[in-house]
Amino acid sequence: MTALAPWGDGPSIREPVEVAGADADWQRPVEDLDACGVAVVHARLAGWRPPDPRAGGTELRGLLGREWHRYLAIADPEIRGRFAASRLLLKHAAGAVLGGDPKELELGYGPTGRPYLRGCDQIDISLSHTEDLLLVGLTSRGLIGVDAERASRPMYRSGLGRRVCTQAELASLTGLPEEERDAALVRLWTLKEAYSKAIGQGMRFRFTEFGFTASGFTASGVAPNGRPVRLEHPDGTVCTADEWSFRTFAPAAADGRVLSVAVYDTGFGRTTDIALPTLLDSSSVQAIQRVLARTQ
Amino acid sequence: MAHSALAAAGRDSGARLEALLGDPGEAANPAGYRSVLAADRAGVPPAAAERLLDAFGLHHEFVPAGLGGRLTSMAGLVRVMRPVFRRDVALGVGYGTNSFSAAADVWIEGTARQRDWLASVVLGGGRATSAPYETAHANDYVRGRILARRVPGGFVLSGSKRMTSNLGRARALTLFCRTGPGDGPRDHSVLLLDTAELPPARTLMTVRRPAVGLRGGVYGELEFRDCPVPADTLLGAPGTGIETALRSAQISRTVLAATVLGAVDTGLRTAARADRNASPVLAEAFVNLLLFDSLALVATRAVHLLPEETSVYSAAVMYLVPRILATTLYDLSSVLGSRAHAGGGGPAILSKHLRDVPAVALGHAGSLACQAAIIAQLRQLAARSRHGAEPAPATLFDPHGPLPPLRLNAGALALACGRDSLGASLAVIAEEITGGTPTERALGSLAAGMAAELRDLRERVLALPPLDPADRAGPLWFALTDRYTHLLAAAAVVGVWWHARGRGDPFLADPAWAAAALHRLAGDLGLPTPRLPPECWTRIQHEVRARLVDPHSYDLFRVPVAG
């Protein structure tokens, strides 16, 4: 029997790490996934946007795989560049933590556009981008959703709060000094987005139907006061959903952007191994192939 | 209880059990949501609900008629188990499918003496459980190895299994252990053990609580310390453990996947009852249930009709449990919002099903096991289908069609045969669909797209270097297998609709659900998804409403439910 250490103590979600480009050092995300079952990376578009494909696209074509034609069909060069950059980041990140070639991975999309690795469910993935920042979350625990927004976005002032907040959240936002309300709402918004993306719903999940701990956060709107962030009913009572973890970060390298992460633990415990080279259960395959060889 | 449920109760055991378990929304019902949620919170099986199942004699359904039980068909077993899963997945697994899966090992491989003994245990109200061998990328539910050393007169066992269901209350245990030197195809054997006979000093049982899913289930860690067991515990020939596991999985995966659908039926009913905004999610969820049930129906009936092909269909339908059923529950949770996480009855059953349904599929380890069963024969399947294989018989797709006798034996259940009649049916039917209405035209074009995708998949598989199981199989094999399972679901949808035309159920004969199901699968496969005609969705929404008002199941069978 393989002895496995349980998941490490301390925060189950570590601060997102910046990856400059495909040849970045992936050691931190690999360690994070191993230690916590969660790794989150962020990057700048410029570091991942490929050169125009007409200037030699063989490598890019291999990496985009079945999405190559979809990529070529995007008319707007800005959107096309972002499309490619986000896919490259997703595949490189997944390839790095799974010990495999990113070209061998295929991305699939759920009904609301949620990405996943087709046929490889040892990790779940999530993607977000805002302005020139890309954010990718990976987990071997179950489900993950990530979201990024500029912290200084005047969300509260523009009246968005009433459309996306529960009564309890609105009450605690009103209780904050005026200059802190925007940042606090941005934090709530990204948490709601992250949760909704983790369960594959995107904007379909009405944001006023569930809330998060709104009070007790510092002026930046991002530093928890030690209390775990919990999912709440609209009236502010805590939901019985212990299998969820939520965190918000504002790393200096993210340049004023707030990054939120929602992780669901399906409770299967640690998997002995998640590497791509060991996917096949060879004893059962050999047993089946012996039978096929006899009958054909 | 709905009047129609009572009226149907005399006819089959599924209807009788549904009537006995009663309206799950009633607070005082021992098998109702309030009761099973309380048991879940307490981390114990719902005792009052188990007593109801005892009184019904559900355990008799797991024993073949030839051995004194009531099991005559897979379809009948699924029908009688769905009412249990509609209420509580942990109850369905803990009382039912877990025992049945372990028993299936014995019905298939056991000697007459072993089968008689197990039949007497189960018919007497005892349970069976199984400790499977550790497969690739194991998690807590699969992890652990038992070594069985041969000694004069028997074996000596050592090692441990971390999570064994019903440990401490199962009398019979099928134990998969290593008897050979390595991890080769002949290095495992199965033992059928009477847990009452195990020497207590050599056998340790430690209670383990499931963290998230199936909290009401009884689990324990089983450890053997040089534990002697007699030679006649061997189940099947020495070294055939992997084959027994694969063969038995064809039955147990099919039954479990087909029955756990009941929980999502409840999810849809709960969301539909609470819906205030005519959410499009409801119709989509119903379509997902129907498409999943189409493949479940094919896998279930194939055990009787095409037993040599069930290795493929059973693995495909189980593989799709987290992908179709669990995701549908999340879609439905968007209708309920945080009410799905409320503590009491009603909508809170959805959050319990959300935790329990993925648990039955065993996560990544479960997916890999299903994928391996298909990957091992994918090349042969592709090669055979190139020459135009024989399509499946129409009766494979008929929810109410008669079935030939069930043959639970190693001779009937081949580990693989490299043939796929279901995929062959898709190719044939897709060519014949002619569209009169816009919905029929949409269905025809989607079916043609699916058939083309299946041909493309075949060529991609044949272009890969042959699989060397000793070497690594790249993720490409796993991605192609994922596509193949979705295509098999599409083939099942097309077959069920095609053969339902002109028969008794006007909704199944209508192309609306089938077009919407193929639309969903096309999206999963990244194929073009042209907008469906609005009347297609109207038809489905109407049916969701109709089956809520006059409670009937959200599956292919449209049976009365108690609420």
PDB file of N, CA and C in Angstrom, chain A residues 1 4 66 104 106 116 118-119 121-122 143 195 199 201 204-206 209 233-234 240 243 264-266 268-275 277-279 281-283 286 288-290 292 296, chain B residues 133 135-140 143 160 183 185-186 212 215 277 284 319 323 330-331 334 337-338 341 355 358 363-364 367-368 371 376 380 384 416-417 460 469 472 475 478 482-483 524:
ATOM      1  N   MET A   1       0.848  -1.192   0.000  1.00  0.00           N
ATOM      2  CA  MET A   1       0.000   0.000   0.000  1.00  0.00           C
ATOM      3  C   MET A   1       0.883   1.240   0.000  1.00  0.00           C
ATOM      4  N   LEU A   4       0.593   7.756   1.885  1.00  0.00           N
ATOM      5  CA  LEU A   4       0.383   9.102   1.361  1.00  0.00           C
ATOM      6  C   LEU A   4       0.181  10.053   2.508  1.00  0.00           C
ATOM      7  N   ARG A  66      -7.283  20.655 -31.972  1.00  0.00           N
ATOM      8  CA  ARG A  66      -8.580  20.750 -32.625  1.00  0.00           C
ATOM      9  C   ARG A  66      -9.149  22.168 -32.623  1.00  0.00           C
ATOM     10  N   GLU A 104      -0.351  17.115 -26.120  1.00  0.00           N
ATOM     11  CA  GLU A 104      -1.173  15.899 -26.065  1.00  0.00           C
ATOM     12  C   GLU A 104      -2.509  16.123 -25.379  1.00  0.00           C
ATOM     13  N   GLU A 106      -6.206  17.827 -24.731  1.00  0.00           N
ATOM     14  CA  GLU A 106      -7.297  18.419 -25.503  1.00  0.00           C
ATOM     15  C   GLU A 106      -8.244  19.143 -24.553  1.00  0.00           C
ATOM     16  N   TYR A 116     -12.434  22.130 -19.679  1.00  0.00           N
ATOM     17  CA  TYR A 116     -11.947  20.954 -18.951  1.00  0.00           C
ATOM     18  C   TYR A 116     -10.961  20.214 -19.837  1.00  0.00           C
ATOM     19  N   ARG A 118     -10.210  17.122 -21.751  1.00  0.00           N
ATOM     20  CA  ARG A 118     -11.024  15.999 -22.214  1.00  0.00           C
ATOM     21  C   ARG A 118     -10.358  14.658 -21.899  1.00  0.00           C
ATOM     22  N   GLY A 119     -11.105  13.812 -21.197  1.00  0.00           N
ATOM     23  CA  GLY A 119     -10.611  12.461 -20.907  1.00  0.00           C
ATOM     24  C   GLY A 119      -9.635  12.383 -19.750  1.00  0.00           C
ATOM     25  N   ASP A 121      -9.550  13.550 -16.025  1.00  0.00           N
ATOM     26  CA  ASP A 121     -10.260  14.256 -14.960  1.00  0.00           C
ATOM     27  C   ASP A 121      -9.526  14.222 -13.629  1.00  0.00           C
ATOM     28  N   GLN A 122      -8.187  13.976 -13.674  1.00  0.00           N
ATOM     29  CA  GLN A 122      -7.462  14.040 -12.406  1.00  0.00           C
ATOM     30  C   GLN A 122      -7.326  15.468 -11.911  1.00  0.00           C
ATOM     31  N   LEU A 143     -13.547  20.490  -7.846  1.00  0.00           N
ATOM     32  CA  LEU A 143     -13.924  21.554  -8.775  1.00  0.00           C
ATOM     33  C   LEU A 143     -13.207  22.842  -8.398  1.00  0.00           C
ATOM     34  N   TYR A 195     -17.189  31.026  -7.646  1.00  0.00           N
ATOM     35  CA  TYR A 195     -18.077  29.941  -7.205  1.00  0.00           C
ATOM     36  C   TYR A 195     -18.962  29.469  -8.358  1.00  0.00           C
ATOM     37  N   ILE A 199     -19.005  25.638 -10.403  1.00  0.00           N
ATOM     38  CA  ILE A 199     -20.117  24.694 -10.584  1.00  0.00           C
ATOM     39  C   ILE A 199     -20.662  24.746 -12.009  1.00  0.00           C
ATOM     40  N   GLN A 201     -21.783  27.168 -13.932  1.00  0.00           N
ATOM     41  CA  GLN A 201     -22.989  27.932 -14.232  1.00  0.00           C
ATOM     42  C   GLN A 201     -22.719  29.291 -14.846  1.00  0.00           C
ATOM     43  N   ARG A 204     -25.291  32.233 -15.194  1.00  0.00           N
ATOM     44  CA  ARG A 204     -26.626  31.689 -15.073  1.00  0.00           C
ATOM     45  C   ARG A 204     -27.099  31.678 -13.610  1.00  0.00           C
ATOM     46  N   PHE A 205     -26.144  31.527 -12.708  1.00  0.00           N
ATOM     47  CA  PHE A 205     -26.476  31.491 -11.280  1.00  0.00           C
ATOM     48  C   PHE A 205     -26.731  32.923 -10.823  1.00  0.00           C
ATOM     49  N   ARG A 206     -27.945  33.203 -10.357  1.00  0.00           N
ATOM     50  CA  ARG A 206     -28.273  34.577  -9.949  1.00  0.00           C
ATOM     51  C   ARG A 206     -27.486  34.938  -8.694  1.00  0.00           C
ATOM     52  N   GLU A 209     -28.820  35.201  -5.127  1.00  0.00           N
ATOM     53  CA  GLU A 209     -29.331  33.984  -4.477  1.00  0.00           C
ATOM     54  C   GLU A 209     -28.373  33.441  -3.419  1.00  0.00           C
ATOM     55  N   HIS A 233     -26.536  32.209   2.918  1.00  0.00           N
ATOM     56  CA  HIS A 233     -27.876  32.437   2.377  1.00  0.00           C
ATOM     57  C   HIS A 233     -28.085  33.943   2.217  1.00  0.00           C
ATOM     58  N   PRO A 234     -29.104  34.336   1.448  1.00  0.00           N
ATOM     59  CA  PRO A 234     -29.342  35.773   1.254  1.00  0.00           C
ATOM     60  C   PRO A 234     -29.503  36.538   2.568  1.00  0.00           C
ATOM     61  N   THR A 240     -24.653  25.190   4.912  1.00  0.00           N
ATOM     62  CA  THR A 240     -23.936  23.985   5.316  1.00  0.00           C
ATOM     63  C   THR A 240     -23.243  23.392   4.100  1.00  0.00           C
ATOM     64  N   GLU A 243     -17.603  21.588   2.251  1.00  0.00           N
ATOM     65  CA  GLU A 243     -16.636  21.077   1.284  1.00  0.00           C
ATOM     66  C   GLU A 243     -16.086  22.168   0.373  1.00  0.00           C
ATOM     67  N   TYR A 264     -13.924  23.147  -4.560  1.00  0.00           N
ATOM     68  CA  TYR A 264     -14.812  22.148  -3.972  1.00  0.00           C
ATOM     69  C   TYR A 264     -14.051  20.843  -3.826  1.00  0.00           C
ATOM     70  N   ASP A 265     -14.107  20.271  -2.631  1.00  0.00           N
ATOM     71  CA  ASP A 265     -13.435  18.998  -2.397  1.00  0.00           C
ATOM     72  C   ASP A 265     -14.462  17.878  -2.461  1.00  0.00           C
ATOM     73  N   THR A 266     -14.290  16.961  -3.426  1.00  0.00           N
ATOM     74  CA  THR A 266     -15.270  15.885  -3.586  1.00  0.00           C
ATOM     75  C   THR A 266     -15.119  14.801  -2.518  1.00  0.00           C
ATOM     76  N   PHE A 268     -12.706  12.411  -2.056  1.00  0.00           N
ATOM     77  CA  PHE A 268     -12.124  11.101  -2.371  1.00  0.00           C
ATOM     78  C   PHE A 268     -10.763  10.919  -1.707  1.00  0.00           C
ATOM     79  N   GLY A 269     -10.273  11.976  -1.048  1.00  0.00           N
ATOM     80  CA  GLY A 269      -8.944  11.900  -0.456  1.00  0.00           C
ATOM     81  C   GLY A 269      -7.889  12.062  -1.529  1.00  0.00           C
ATOM     82  N   ARG A 270      -6.660  11.968  -1.113  1.00  0.00           N
ATOM     83  CA  ARG A 270      -5.568  12.149  -2.078  1.00  0.00           C
ATOM     84  C   ARG A 270      -5.533  11.001  -3.064  1.00  0.00           C
ATOM     85  N   THR A 271      -5.258  11.346  -4.304  1.00  0.00           N
ATOM     86  CA  THR A 271      -5.042  10.326  -5.321  1.00  0.00           C
ATOM     87  C   THR A 271      -3.557   9.970  -5.289  1.00  0.00           C
ATOM     88  N   THR A 272      -3.263   8.664  -5.372  1.00  0.00           N
ATOM     89  CA  THR A 272      -1.859   8.239  -5.265  1.00  0.00           C
ATOM     90  C   THR A 272      -0.980   8.954  -6.279  1.00  0.00           C
ATOM     91  N   ASP A 273      -1.556   9.245  -7.438  1.00  0.00           N
ATOM     92  CA  ASP A 273      -0.732   9.734  -8.531  1.00  0.00           C
ATOM     93  C   ASP A 273      -1.685  10.424  -9.500  1.00  0.00           C
ATOM     94  N   ILE A 274      -1.235  11.513 -10.123  1.00  0.00           N
ATOM     95  CA  ILE A 274      -2.091  12.136 -11.133  1.00  0.00           C
ATOM     96  C   ILE A 274      -1.359  12.273 -12.465  1.00  0.00           C
ATOM     97  N   ALA A 275      -0.176  11.696 -12.562  1.00  0.00           N
ATOM     98  CA  ALA A 275       0.670  11.934 -13.731  1.00  0.00           C
ATOM     99  C   ALA A 275       0.084  11.316 -15.003  1.00  0.00           C
ATOM    100  N   PRO A 277       1.743   9.923 -17.547  1.00  0.00           N
ATOM    101  CA  PRO A 277       2.324   8.659 -18.042  1.00  0.00           C
ATOM    102  C   PRO A 277       1.772   7.403 -17.371  1.00  0.00           C
ATOM    103  N   THR A 278       1.043   7.535 -16.269  1.00  0.00           N
ATOM    104  CA  THR A 278       0.592   6.326 -15.559  1.00  0.00           C
ATOM    105  C   THR A 278      -0.923   6.180 -15.580  1.00  0.00           C
ATOM    106  N   LEU A 279      -1.565   6.729 -16.606  1.00  0.00           N
ATOM    107  CA  LEU A 279      -3.024   6.717 -16.659  1.00  0.00           C
ATOM    108  C   LEU A 279      -3.606   5.319 -16.851  1.00  0.00           C
ATOM    109  N   ASP A 281      -4.511   1.508 -16.679  1.00  0.00           N
ATOM    110  CA  ASP A 281      -4.497   0.392 -15.749  1.00  0.00           C
ATOM    111  C   ASP A 281      -4.064  -0.845 -16.533  1.00  0.00           C
ATOM    112  N   SER A 282      -2.755  -1.108 -16.505  1.00  0.00           N
ATOM    113  CA  SER A 282      -2.221  -2.057 -17.477  1.00  0.00           C
ATOM    114  C   SER A 282      -2.674  -3.490 -17.210  1.00  0.00           C
ATOM    115  N   SER A 283      -2.932  -3.842 -15.950  1.00  0.00           N
ATOM    116  CA  SER A 283      -3.310  -5.244 -15.720  1.00  0.00           C
ATOM    117  C   SER A 283      -4.666  -5.552 -16.351  1.00  0.00           C
ATOM    118  N   GLN A 286      -4.244  -5.649 -20.179  1.00  0.00           N
ATOM    119  CA  GLN A 286      -3.620  -6.903 -20.634  1.00  0.00           C
ATOM    120  C   GLN A 286      -4.603  -8.071 -20.579  1.00  0.00           C
ATOM    121  N   ILE A 288      -7.827  -7.949 -20.932  1.00  0.00           N
ATOM    122  CA  ILE A 288      -8.781  -7.821 -22.044  1.00  0.00           C
ATOM    123  C   ILE A 288      -8.102  -8.176 -23.368  1.00  0.00           C
ATOM    124  N   GLN A 289      -6.885  -7.706 -23.536  1.00  0.00           N
ATOM    125  CA  GLN A 289      -6.213  -7.960 -24.809  1.00  0.00           C
ATOM    126  C   GLN A 289      -5.876  -9.443 -25.007  1.00  0.00           C
ATOM    127  N   ARG A 290      -5.653 -10.140 -23.913  1.00  0.00           N
ATOM    128  CA  ARG A 290      -5.441 -11.598 -24.042  1.00  0.00           C
ATOM    129  C   ARG A 290      -6.682 -12.273 -24.604  1.00  0.00           C
ATOM    130  N   LEU A 292      -9.042 -10.806 -26.437  1.00  0.00           N
ATOM    131  CA  LEU A 292      -9.209 -10.396 -27.838  1.00  0.00           C
ATOM    132  C   LEU A 292      -8.281 -11.176 -28.757  1.00  0.00           C
ATOM    133  N   GLN A 296      -9.697 -13.485 -31.963  1.00  0.00           N
ATOM    134  CA  GLN A 296      -9.606 -12.916 -33.307  1.00  0.00           C
ATOM    135  C   GLN A 296      -8.427 -13.467 -34.094  1.00  0.00           C
TER     136      GLN A 296
ATOM    137  N   TYR B 133      -9.509  -4.679  -6.101  1.00  0.00           N
ATOM    138  CA  TYR B 133      -8.053  -4.496  -6.174  1.00  0.00           C
ATOM    139  C   TYR B 133      -7.754  -3.041  -6.509  1.00  0.00           C
ATOM    140  N   THR B 135      -6.657  -0.039  -8.437  1.00  0.00           N
ATOM    141  CA  THR B 135      -6.451   0.294  -9.844  1.00  0.00           C
ATOM    142  C   THR B 135      -5.627   1.574  -9.953  1.00  0.00           C
ATOM    143  N   ALA B 136      -5.356   1.981 -11.193  1.00  0.00           N
ATOM    144  CA  ALA B 136      -4.475   3.123 -11.443  1.00  0.00           C
ATOM    145  C   ALA B 136      -5.000   4.393 -10.771  1.00  0.00           C
ATOM    146  N   HIS B 137      -4.099   5.217 -10.278  1.00  0.00           N
ATOM    147  CA  HIS B 137      -4.413   6.528  -9.678  1.00  0.00           C
ATOM    148  C   HIS B 137      -5.467   6.406  -8.578  1.00  0.00           C
ATOM    149  N   ALA B 138      -5.238   5.469  -7.682  1.00  0.00           N
ATOM    150  CA  ALA B 138      -6.239   5.153  -6.654  1.00  0.00           C
ATOM    151  C   ALA B 138      -6.465   6.312  -5.683  1.00  0.00           C
ATOM    152  N   ASN B 139      -7.703   6.441  -5.221  1.00  0.00           N
ATOM    153  CA  ASN B 139      -8.017   7.384  -4.137  1.00  0.00           C
ATOM    154  C   ASN B 139      -8.414   6.562  -2.898  1.00  0.00           C
ATOM    155  N   ASP B 140      -8.923   7.254  -1.874  1.00  0.00           N
ATOM    156  CA  ASP B 140      -9.235   6.560  -0.618  1.00  0.00           C
ATOM    157  C   ASP B 140     -10.175   5.375  -0.799  1.00  0.00           C
ATOM    158  N   ARG B 143      -7.950   2.579  -2.709  1.00  0.00           N
ATOM    159  CA  ARG B 143      -6.574   2.337  -2.308  1.00  0.00           C
ATOM    160  C   ARG B 143      -6.445   1.128  -1.381  1.00  0.00           C
ATOM    161  N   SER B 160      -4.046  -4.010   3.771  1.00  0.00           N
ATOM    162  CA  SER B 160      -5.286  -3.347   4.186  1.00  0.00           C
ATOM    163  C   SER B 160      -5.981  -2.627   3.042  1.00  0.00           C
ATOM    164  N   ASP B 183       2.049  -7.173 -11.008  1.00  0.00           N
ATOM    165  CA  ASP B 183       0.775  -6.555 -11.323  1.00  0.00           C
ATOM    166  C   ASP B 183       0.291  -6.996 -12.698  1.00  0.00           C
ATOM    167  N   PRO B 185      -1.712  -9.510 -15.564  1.00  0.00           N
ATOM    168  CA  PRO B 185      -3.128  -9.850 -15.684  1.00  0.00           C
ATOM    169  C   PRO B 185      -3.517 -11.125 -14.938  1.00  0.00           C
ATOM    170  N   ARG B 186      -2.548 -11.967 -14.555  1.00  0.00           N
ATOM    171  CA  ARG B 186      -2.896 -13.198 -13.831  1.00  0.00           C
ATOM    172  C   ARG B 186      -2.342 -13.190 -12.407  1.00  0.00           C
ATOM    173  N   VAL B 212     -17.382  13.577   2.298  1.00  0.00           N
ATOM    174  CA  VAL B 212     -18.336  14.453   1.593  1.00  0.00           C
ATOM    175  C   VAL B 212     -19.564  13.687   1.108  1.00  0.00           C
ATOM    176  N   ARG B 215     -22.361  10.181   3.195  1.00  0.00           N
ATOM    177  CA  ARG B 215     -22.031  10.287   4.625  1.00  0.00           C
ATOM    178  C   ARG B 215     -22.832   9.327   5.479  1.00  0.00           C
ATOM    179  N   ASN B 277     -39.150  31.285 -12.415  1.00  0.00           N
ATOM    180  CA  ASN B 277     -38.798  32.088 -13.589  1.00  0.00           C
ATOM    181  C   ASN B 277     -38.868  31.302 -14.896  1.00  0.00           C
ATOM    182  N   GLU B 284     -33.527  21.542 -20.159  1.00  0.00           N
ATOM    183  CA  GLU B 284     -32.191  21.003 -20.466  1.00  0.00           C
ATOM    184  C   GLU B 284     -31.865  19.821 -19.558  1.00  0.00           C
ATOM    185  N   TYR B 319     -18.913   5.983 -17.014  1.00  0.00           N
ATOM    186  CA  TYR B 319     -18.008   7.116 -17.260  1.00  0.00           C
ATOM    187  C   TYR B 319     -18.790   8.424 -17.372  1.00  0.00           C
ATOM    188  N   ARG B 323     -20.182  13.244 -15.702  1.00  0.00           N
ATOM    189  CA  ARG B 323     -20.211  14.234 -16.790  1.00  0.00           C
ATOM    190  C   ARG B 323     -21.620  14.687 -17.150  1.00  0.00           C
ATOM    191  N   TYR B 330     -25.814  20.303 -10.727  1.00  0.00           N
ATOM    192  CA  TYR B 330     -25.325  21.675 -10.534  1.00  0.00           C
ATOM    193  C   TYR B 330     -26.165  22.669 -11.325  1.00  0.00           C
ATOM    194  N   ASP B 331     -26.524  22.280 -12.559  1.00  0.00           N
ATOM    195  CA  ASP B 331     -27.390  23.168 -13.352  1.00  0.00           C
ATOM    196  C   ASP B 331     -28.678  23.440 -12.578  1.00  0.00           C
ATOM    197  N   SER B 334     -28.698  25.948  -9.801  1.00  0.00           N
ATOM    198  CA  SER B 334     -28.770  27.363 -10.161  1.00  0.00           C
ATOM    199  C   SER B 334     -30.213  27.866 -10.101  1.00  0.00           C
ATOM    200  N   GLY B 337     -30.647  28.261  -6.108  1.00  0.00           N
ATOM    201  CA  GLY B 337     -29.767  29.169  -5.379  1.00  0.00           C
ATOM    202  C   GLY B 337     -29.350  28.565  -4.058  1.00  0.00           C
ATOM    203  N   SER B 338     -29.193  29.404  -3.047  1.00  0.00           N
ATOM    204  CA  SER B 338     -28.683  28.899  -1.769  1.00  0.00           C
ATOM    205  C   SER B 338     -29.706  28.034  -1.050  1.00  0.00           C
ATOM    206  N   HIS B 341     -28.805  24.577  -0.301  1.00  0.00           N
ATOM    207  CA  HIS B 341     -27.917  24.267   0.824  1.00  0.00           C
ATOM    208  C   HIS B 341     -28.594  24.469   2.163  1.00  0.00           C
ATOM    209  N   ARG B 355     -23.619  15.877  -3.395  1.00  0.00           N
ATOM    210  CA  ARG B 355     -22.448  15.257  -2.773  1.00  0.00           C
ATOM    211  C   ARG B 355     -22.390  13.768  -3.065  1.00  0.00           C
ATOM    212  N   PRO B 358     -21.670  12.163  -7.394  1.00  0.00           N
ATOM    213  CA  PRO B 358     -20.293  11.960  -7.880  1.00  0.00           C
ATOM    214  C   PRO B 358     -19.576  10.845  -7.124  1.00  0.00           C
ATOM    215  N   GLY B 363     -14.733   9.124  -8.675  1.00  0.00           N
ATOM    216  CA  GLY B 363     -13.777  10.146  -9.091  1.00  0.00           C
ATOM    217  C   GLY B 363     -12.870   9.708 -10.230  1.00  0.00           C
ATOM    218  N   HIS B 364     -11.679  10.283 -10.222  1.00  0.00           N
ATOM    219  CA  HIS B 364     -10.721  10.035 -11.298  1.00  0.00           C
ATOM    220  C   HIS B 364     -10.381   8.549 -11.435  1.00  0.00           C
ATOM    221  N   SER B 367     -13.121   6.874 -13.303  1.00  0.00           N
ATOM    222  CA  SER B 367     -13.076   7.205 -14.735  1.00  0.00           C
ATOM    223  C   SER B 367     -12.014   6.391 -15.451  1.00  0.00           C
ATOM    224  N   LEU B 368     -10.823   6.331 -14.834  1.00  0.00           N
ATOM    225  CA  LEU B 368      -9.717   5.604 -15.477  1.00  0.00           C
ATOM    226  C   LEU B 368     -10.054   4.129 -15.663  1.00  0.00           C
ATOM    227  N   GLN B 371     -12.341   3.937 -18.585  1.00  0.00           N
ATOM    228  CA  GLN B 371     -11.613   4.226 -19.824  1.00  0.00           C
ATOM    229  C   GLN B 371     -10.720   3.057 -20.232  1.00  0.00           C
ATOM    230  N   ALA B 376      -8.664  -0.681 -24.078  1.00  0.00           N
ATOM    231  CA  ALA B 376      -8.074  -1.988 -24.372  1.00  0.00           C
ATOM    232  C   ALA B 376      -8.608  -2.577 -25.674  1.00  0.00           C
ATOM    233  N   GLN B 380      -9.621  -2.503 -31.945  1.00  0.00           N
ATOM    234  CA  GLN B 380     -10.413  -3.576 -32.569  1.00  0.00           C
ATOM    235  C   GLN B 380     -11.818  -3.077 -32.917  1.00  0.00           C
ATOM    236  N   ARG B 384     -13.146  -3.151 -36.705  1.00  0.00           N
ATOM    237  CA  ARG B 384     -14.341  -3.926 -37.072  1.00  0.00           C
ATOM    238  C   ARG B 384     -15.404  -3.033 -37.703  1.00  0.00           C
ATOM    239  N   ALA B 416     -14.379  -8.871 -23.668  1.00  0.00           N
ATOM    240  CA  ALA B 416     -14.385  -7.950 -24.799  1.00  0.00           C
ATOM    241  C   ALA B 416     -14.653  -8.782 -26.039  1.00  0.00           C
ATOM    242  N   CYS B 417     -15.266  -8.163 -27.025  1.00  0.00           N
ATOM    243  CA  CYS B 417     -15.403  -8.883 -28.291  1.00  0.00           C
ATOM    244  C   CYS B 417     -15.026  -7.999 -29.477  1.00  0.00           C
ATOM    245  N   ARG B 460      -9.053   8.240 -36.508  1.00  0.00           N
ATOM    246  CA  ARG B 460      -8.048   8.756 -35.575  1.00  0.00           C
ATOM    247  C   ARG B 460      -7.483   7.636 -34.704  1.00  0.00           C
ATOM    248  N   PRO B 469       0.316  -2.116 -23.635  1.00  0.00           N
ATOM    249  CA  PRO B 469      -0.109  -1.864 -22.251  1.00  0.00           C
ATOM    250  C   PRO B 469       1.055  -1.726 -21.285  1.00  0.00           C
ATOM    251  N   ARG B 472       3.405   3.509 -21.961  1.00  0.00           N
ATOM    252  CA  ARG B 472       2.400   4.492 -21.583  1.00  0.00           C
ATOM    253  C   ARG B 472       1.396   4.693 -22.720  1.00  0.00           C
ATOM    254  N   PRO B 475      -2.456  10.752 -23.315  1.00  0.00           N
ATOM    255  CA  PRO B 475      -3.771  11.326 -23.029  1.00  0.00           C
ATOM    256  C   PRO B 475      -4.699  11.316 -24.244  1.00  0.00           C
ATOM    257  N   PHE B 478      -7.218   8.718 -24.080  1.00  0.00           N
ATOM    258  CA  PHE B 478      -8.261   8.987 -23.092  1.00  0.00           C
ATOM    259  C   PHE B 478      -9.254  10.027 -23.616  1.00  0.00           C
ATOM    260  N   ASP B 482     -13.213   9.456 -24.326  1.00  0.00           N
ATOM    261  CA  ASP B 482     -14.244  10.392 -23.862  1.00  0.00           C
ATOM    262  C   ASP B 482     -15.216  10.706 -25.006  1.00  0.00           C
ATOM    263  N   ARG B 483     -14.678  10.981 -26.181  1.00  0.00           N
ATOM    264  CA  ARG B 483     -15.538  11.270 -27.333  1.00  0.00           C
ATOM    265  C   ARG B 483     -16.416  10.061 -27.676  1.00  0.00           C
ATOM    266  N   ASP B 524     -20.920  19.080 -26.321  1.00  0.00           N
ATOM    267  CA  ASP B 524     -19.877  18.394 -25.553  1.00  0.00           C
ATOM    268  C   ASP B 524     -18.703  17.999 -26.444  1.00  0.00           C
TER     269      ASP B 524
END
